[in-house]
PDB file of C-alpha atoms in Angstrom:
ATOM      1  CA  MET O   2     146.334  40.305  -0.942  1.00 60.00           C
ATOM      2  CA  SER O   3     147.158  37.019   0.771  1.00 66.00           C
ATOM      3  CA  ARG O   4     146.456  33.701  -0.876  1.00 79.00           C
ATOM      4  CA  THR O   5     144.211  31.080   0.695  1.00 92.00           C
ATOM      5  CA  ARG O   6     146.096  28.637   2.909  1.00 95.00           C
ATOM      6  CA  THR O   7     146.308  24.994   1.906  1.00 97.00           C
ATOM      7  CA  VAL O   8     146.795  21.923   4.076  1.00 98.00           C
ATOM      8  CA  ARG O   9     150.458  21.917   3.054  1.00 97.00           C
ATOM      9  CA  ASP O  10     150.894  25.389   4.568  1.00 97.00           C
ATOM     10  CA  TYR O  11     150.041  24.069   8.050  1.00 98.00           C
ATOM     11  CA  ILE O  12     152.731  21.360   7.980  1.00 98.00           C
ATOM     12  CA  ARG O  13     156.138  22.277   9.309  1.00 97.00           C
ATOM     13  CA  THR O  14     159.423  20.713   8.300  1.00 96.00           C
ATOM     14  CA  ILE O  15     161.995  19.825  10.939  1.00 96.00           C
ATOM     15  CA  VAL O  16     165.470  19.399   9.480  1.00 95.00           C
ATOM     16  CA  ASP O  17     167.649  16.442  10.554  1.00 93.00           C
ATOM     17  CA  PHE O  18     164.949  14.709  12.614  1.00 91.00           C
ATOM     18  CA  PRO O  19     165.030  11.934  13.706  1.00 89.00           C
ATOM     19  CA  HIS O  20     168.392  11.517  11.927  1.00 88.00           C
ATOM     20  CA  GLU O  21     170.745  13.732   9.981  1.00 91.00           C
ATOM     21  CA  GLY O  22     169.596  14.174   6.392  1.00 89.00           C
ATOM     22  CA  ILE O  23     165.890  13.609   7.160  1.00 89.00           C
ATOM     23  CA  MET O  24     163.345  16.336   6.491  1.00 92.00           C
ATOM     24  CA  PHE O  25     160.613  15.413   8.995  1.00 94.00           C
ATOM     25  CA  ARG O  26     157.138  16.531   7.897  1.00 96.00           C
ATOM     26  CA  ASP O  27     155.410  17.409  11.161  1.00 97.00           C
ATOM     27  CA  VAL O  28     151.617  17.296  11.013  1.00 98.00           C
ATOM     28  CA  THR O  29     151.163  18.210  14.686  1.00 98.00           C
ATOM     29  CA  THR O  30     151.040  21.868  13.630  1.00 98.00           C
ATOM     30  CA  LEU O  31     148.207  20.982  11.245  1.00 98.00           C
ATOM     31  CA  PHE O  32     146.365  19.069  13.989  1.00 98.00           C
ATOM     32  CA  ALA O  33     146.794  21.962  16.441  1.00 98.00           C
ATOM     33  CA  ASP O  34     145.143  24.511  14.172  1.00 98.00           C
ATOM     34  CA  PRO O  35     141.332  24.168  14.124  1.00 98.00           C
ATOM     35  CA  ARG O  36     140.966  25.515  10.566  1.00 97.00           C
ATOM     36  CA  GLY O  37     143.834  23.432   9.245  1.00 98.00           C
ATOM     37  CA  PHE O  38     142.641  20.260  10.943  1.00 98.00           C
ATOM     38  CA  ARG O  39     139.064  20.700   9.696  1.00 98.00           C
ATOM     39  CA  MET O  40     140.367  21.427   6.193  1.00 98.00           C
ATOM     40  CA  ALA O  41     142.437  18.232   6.224  1.00 98.00           C
ATOM     41  CA  ILE O  42     139.556  16.043   7.444  1.00 98.00           C
ATOM     42  CA  ASP O  43     137.095  17.589   4.968  1.00 98.00           C
ATOM     43  CA  GLN O  44     139.519  17.130   2.077  1.00 98.00           C
ATOM     44  CA  MET O  45     140.328  13.552   3.090  1.00 98.00           C
ATOM     45  CA  LEU O  46     136.581  12.788   3.093  1.00 97.00           C
ATOM     46  CA  HIS O  47     135.756  14.523  -0.190  1.00 96.00           C
ATOM     47  CA  PRO O  48     136.819  11.751  -2.634  1.00 96.00           C
ATOM     48  CA  TYR O  49     134.530   9.285  -0.854  1.00 96.00           C
ATOM     49  CA  ALA O  50     131.272  11.253  -0.968  1.00 92.00           C
ATOM     50  CA  GLY O  51     128.565   8.761  -1.876  1.00 93.00           C
ATOM     51  CA  GLU O  52     130.846   5.725  -1.379  1.00 96.00           C
ATOM     52  CA  GLN O  53     129.833   2.978   1.002  1.00 98.00           C
ATOM     53  CA  ILE O  54     132.364   2.811   3.829  1.00 98.00           C
ATOM     54  CA  ASP O  55     131.673   0.554   6.795  1.00 98.00           C
ATOM     55  CA  LYS O  56     134.783   1.233   8.878  1.00 98.00           C
ATOM     56  CA  VAL O  57     137.831   3.451   8.926  1.00 98.00           C
ATOM     57  CA  VAL O  58     141.150   1.810   9.803  1.00 98.00           C
ATOM     58  CA  GLY O  59     143.953   4.016  11.127  1.00 98.00           C
ATOM     59  CA  LEU O  60     147.640   3.156  11.267  1.00 98.00           C
ATOM     60  CA  GLU O  61     149.532   3.867  14.488  1.00 96.00           C
ATOM     61  CA  ALA O  62     149.806   6.557  15.665  1.00 94.00           C
ATOM     62  CA  ARG O  63     148.805   9.684  13.749  1.00 97.00           C
ATOM     63  CA  GLY O  64     146.399   7.586  11.698  1.00 98.00           C
ATOM     64  CA  PHE O  65     144.381   7.209  14.909  1.00 98.00           C
ATOM     65  CA  ILE O  66     143.822  10.969  15.100  1.00 98.00           C
ATOM     66  CA  LEU O  67     142.770  11.202  11.463  1.00 98.00           C
ATOM     67  CA  GLY O  68     140.850   7.942  11.441  1.00 98.00           C
ATOM     68  CA  GLY O  69     138.809   8.816  14.514  1.00 98.00           C
ATOM     69  CA  ALA O  70     137.793  12.179  13.079  1.00 98.00           C
ATOM     70  CA  ILE O  71     136.954  10.694   9.665  1.00 98.00           C
ATOM     71  CA  ALA O  72     134.985   7.807  11.180  1.00 98.00           C
ATOM     72  CA  HIS O  73     133.026  10.310  13.276  1.00 97.00           C
ATOM     73  CA  GLN O  74     132.172  12.373  10.196  1.00 97.00           C
ATOM     74  CA  LEU O  75     131.065   9.232   8.323  1.00 97.00           C
ATOM     75  CA  SER O  76     129.179   7.826  11.352  1.00 97.00           C
ATOM     76  CA  VAL O  77     131.059   4.531  11.066  1.00 98.00           C
ATOM     77  CA  GLY O  78     133.347   2.546  13.347  1.00 98.00           C
ATOM     78  CA  PHE O  79     137.069   3.049  13.776  1.00 98.00           C
ATOM     79  CA  VAL O  80     139.641   0.241  13.938  1.00 98.00           C
ATOM     80  CA  PRO O  81     143.268   0.742  15.001  1.00 98.00           C
ATOM     81  CA  ILE O  82     146.231  -1.131  13.570  1.00 98.00           C
ATOM     82  CA  ARG O  83     148.893  -1.065  16.265  1.00 98.00           C
ATOM     83  CA  LYS O  84     152.454  -2.083  16.906  1.00 97.00           C
ATOM     84  CA  LYS O  85     152.891  -5.643  18.186  1.00 97.00           C
ATOM     85  CA  GLY O  86     151.821  -6.178  21.766  1.00 97.00           C
ATOM     86  CA  LYS O  87     149.664  -3.047  22.149  1.00 97.00           C
ATOM     87  CA  LEU O  88     146.179  -4.541  21.560  1.00 98.00           C
ATOM     88  CA  PRO O  89     144.570  -6.412  24.481  1.00 97.00           C
ATOM     89  CA  GLY O  90     142.487  -9.021  22.630  1.00 95.00           C
ATOM     90  CA  THR O  91     143.246 -11.830  20.203  1.00 98.00           C
ATOM     91  CA  THR O  92     145.100 -10.431  17.199  1.00 98.00           C
ATOM     92  CA  ILE O  93     146.584 -11.327  13.851  1.00 98.00           C
ATOM     93  CA  SER O  94     150.013  -9.988  12.913  1.00 98.00           C
ATOM     94  CA  GLN O  95     151.852  -8.863   9.814  1.00 98.00           C
ATOM     95  CA  ASP O  96     155.561  -8.181   9.577  1.00 97.00           C
ATOM     96  CA  TYR O  97     157.082  -5.652   7.210  1.00 95.00           C
ATOM     97  CA  LYS O  98     160.496  -4.274   6.356  1.00 89.00           C
ATOM     98  CA  LEU O  99     161.916  -1.057   7.716  1.00 77.00           C
ATOM     99  CA  GLU O 100     164.964   0.810   6.487  1.00 68.00           C
ATOM    100  CA  TYR O 101     166.999  -1.063   9.126  1.00 71.00           C
ATOM    101  CA  GLY O 102     165.257  -4.278  10.165  1.00 79.00           C
ATOM    102  CA  GLU O 103     161.651  -5.332  10.498  1.00 92.00           C
ATOM    103  CA  ALA O 104     158.541  -4.397  12.443  1.00 95.00           C
ATOM    104  CA  ILE O 105     155.194  -6.048  13.173  1.00 97.00           C
ATOM    105  CA  VAL O 106     151.700  -4.566  13.260  1.00 98.00           C
ATOM    106  CA  GLU O 107     148.524  -6.167  14.577  1.00 98.00           C
ATOM    107  CA  ILE O 108     144.757  -5.898  14.405  1.00 98.00           C
ATOM    108  CA  HIS O 109     142.097  -7.569  16.551  1.00 98.00           C
ATOM    109  CA  ASP O 110     140.957 -10.732  14.791  1.00 98.00           C
ATOM    110  CA  ASP O 111     137.289  -9.707  15.137  1.00 98.00           C
ATOM    111  CA  ALA O 112     137.676  -6.030  14.154  1.00 98.00           C
ATOM    112  CA  ILE O 113     136.485  -6.399  10.554  1.00 98.00           C
ATOM    113  CA  ALA O 114     133.781  -8.657   9.159  1.00 98.00           C
ATOM    114  CA  ALA O 115     134.189 -10.274   5.762  1.00 98.00           C
ATOM    115  CA  GLY O 116     132.880  -7.983   3.028  1.00 98.00           C
ATOM    116  CA  GLU O 117     133.061  -4.762   5.029  1.00 98.00           C
ATOM    117  CA  LYS O 118     134.178  -1.728   2.995  1.00 98.00           C
ATOM    118  CA  ILE O 119     137.269  -0.151   4.544  1.00 98.00           C
ATOM    119  CA  LEU O 120     138.991   3.215   4.232  1.00 98.00           C
ATOM    120  CA  LEU O 121     142.639   3.013   5.394  1.00 98.00           C
ATOM    121  CA  VAL O 122     144.118   6.298   6.664  1.00 98.00           C
ATOM    122  CA  ASP O 123     147.451   7.628   7.887  1.00 98.00           C
ATOM    123  CA  ASP O 124     149.277  10.933   7.909  1.00 98.00           C
ATOM    124  CA  LEU O 125     152.195  10.084   5.624  1.00 97.00           C
ATOM    125  CA  LEU O 126     152.936   7.750   2.729  1.00 96.00           C
ATOM    126  CA  ALA O 127     156.685   7.148   2.381  1.00 93.00           C
ATOM    127  CA  THR O 128     157.886   3.677   1.317  1.00 93.00           C
ATOM    128  CA  GLY O 129     154.437   2.147   1.804  1.00 96.00           C
ATOM    129  CA  GLY O 130     155.646  -0.616   4.132  1.00 96.00           C
ATOM    130  CA  THR O 131     153.323   0.085   7.052  1.00 97.00           C
ATOM    131  CA  ALA O 132     150.318   0.709   4.800  1.00 98.00           C
ATOM    132  CA  ALA O 133     151.017  -2.481   2.815  1.00 98.00           C
ATOM    133  CA  ALA O 134     151.162  -4.461   6.067  1.00 98.00           C
ATOM    134  CA  GLY O 135     147.853  -2.890   7.132  1.00 98.00           C
ATOM    135  CA  ILE O 136     146.281  -3.776   3.785  1.00 98.00           C
ATOM    136  CA  ARG O 137     147.368  -7.397   4.194  1.00 98.00           C
ATOM    137  CA  LEU O 138     145.809  -7.551   7.677  1.00 98.00           C
ATOM    138  CA  ILE O 139     142.512  -6.077   6.453  1.00 98.00           C
ATOM    139  CA  GLU O 140     142.406  -8.455   3.494  1.00 98.00           C
ATOM    140  CA  ARG O 141     143.168 -11.472   5.720  1.00 98.00           C
ATOM    141  CA  LEU O 142     140.043 -10.593   7.727  1.00 98.00           C
ATOM    142  CA  GLY O 143     137.993 -10.351   4.519  1.00 98.00           C
ATOM    143  CA  GLY O 144     137.712  -6.564   4.413  1.00 98.00           C
ATOM    144  CA  GLN O 145     137.442  -4.835   1.042  1.00 98.00           C
ATOM    145  CA  ILE O 146     139.578  -1.717   0.869  1.00 98.00           C
ATOM    146  CA  VAL O 147     137.797   1.175  -0.826  1.00 98.00           C
ATOM    147  CA  SER O 148     140.885   3.401  -0.756  1.00 98.00           C
ATOM    148  CA  CYS O 149     143.964   4.512   1.149  1.00 98.00           C
ATOM    149  CA  ALA O 150     144.019   8.180   2.208  1.00 98.00           C
ATOM    150  CA  PHE O 151     146.981  10.207   3.439  1.00 98.00           C
ATOM    151  CA  ILE O 152     147.748  13.831   4.168  1.00 98.00           C
ATOM    152  CA  ILE O 153     151.277  13.677   2.733  1.00 98.00           C
ATOM    153  CA  ASP O 154     152.857  11.649  -0.064  1.00 98.00           C
ATOM    154  CA  LEU O 155     156.642  11.526  -0.425  1.00 96.00           C
ATOM    155  CA  PRO O 156     156.685  10.377  -4.074  1.00 97.00           C
ATOM    156  CA  GLU O 157     160.454   9.908  -4.272  1.00 95.00           C
ATOM    157  CA  LEU O 158     160.190   7.075  -1.726  1.00 93.00           C
ATOM    158  CA  GLY O 159     157.786   5.080  -3.920  1.00 95.00           C
ATOM    159  CA  GLY O 160     154.990   4.217  -1.493  1.00 96.00           C
ATOM    160  CA  ARG O 161     152.201   5.172  -3.892  1.00 98.00           C
ATOM    161  CA  LYS O 162     153.617   2.813  -6.527  1.00 98.00           C
ATOM    162  CA  VAL O 163     153.802  -0.004  -3.968  1.00 97.00           C
ATOM    163  CA  LEU O 164     150.163   0.435  -2.942  1.00 98.00           C
ATOM    164  CA  GLU O 165     148.914   0.923  -6.496  1.00 98.00           C
ATOM    165  CA  GLY O 166     150.848  -2.227  -7.412  1.00 98.00           C
ATOM    166  CA  MET O 167     148.693  -4.005  -4.808  1.00 98.00           C
ATOM    167  CA  GLY O 168     145.598  -2.741  -6.659  1.00 98.00           C
ATOM    168  CA  MET O 169     144.850   0.060  -4.203  1.00 98.00           C
ATOM    169  CA  ASP O 170     143.282   3.437  -4.912  1.00 98.00           C
ATOM    170  CA  VAL O 171     145.495   6.071  -3.233  1.00 98.00           C
ATOM    171  CA  HIS O 172     144.697   9.684  -2.340  1.00 98.00           C
ATOM    172  CA  ALA O 173     147.015  12.230  -0.720  1.00 98.00           C
ATOM    173  CA  LEU O 174     146.304  15.877   0.023  1.00 98.00           C
ATOM    174  CA  CYS O 175     149.823  17.115  -0.753  1.00 98.00           C
ATOM    175  CA  GLU O 176     153.319  16.059  -1.721  1.00 97.00           C
ATOM    176  CA  PHE O 177     156.773  16.980  -0.472  1.00 96.00           C
ATOM    177  CA  ASP O 178     160.054  16.368  -2.246  1.00 89.00           C
ATOM    178  CA  GLY O 179     162.848  14.485  -0.519  1.00 70.00           C
ATOM    179  CA  ALA O 180     162.923  12.216   2.468  1.00 61.00           C
TER     180      ALA O 180
END
């Protein structure tokens, strides 16, 4: 008798990508499977049943796929946070540290109204740098973050602790050991 599949079962691991020693957790296999994708979206939504959420914010790029589907299910708007220079309108920016250097993300300056309840989503929580930058952008616009939702948490990299240290509620569907 076979056991019921979990979201984690749909995620493949690619060894030594993009660099030697990295275990890349590839969610494209999850997205490509209709049952797996629906399971992930349903489970990401579950903790927020009955919560007021005005908009879903997705982090580039896989957060757009998840965020769009979640926003659709909630019948709310979707807002992208993108890499610098990718949004056409007036934006605000936030820099953050990478393993080697820095990066900048942006959001349209009119994307969130003060007081709006926001759900931040992405596929993976590693060090928390990108998510923390997104949180700062949302807060600068006056948005109130209800929670941060991810498919995967890599607990050894400490991202959950970073976000919880910022006062955030964090949910992840599964965890993987290692980088």
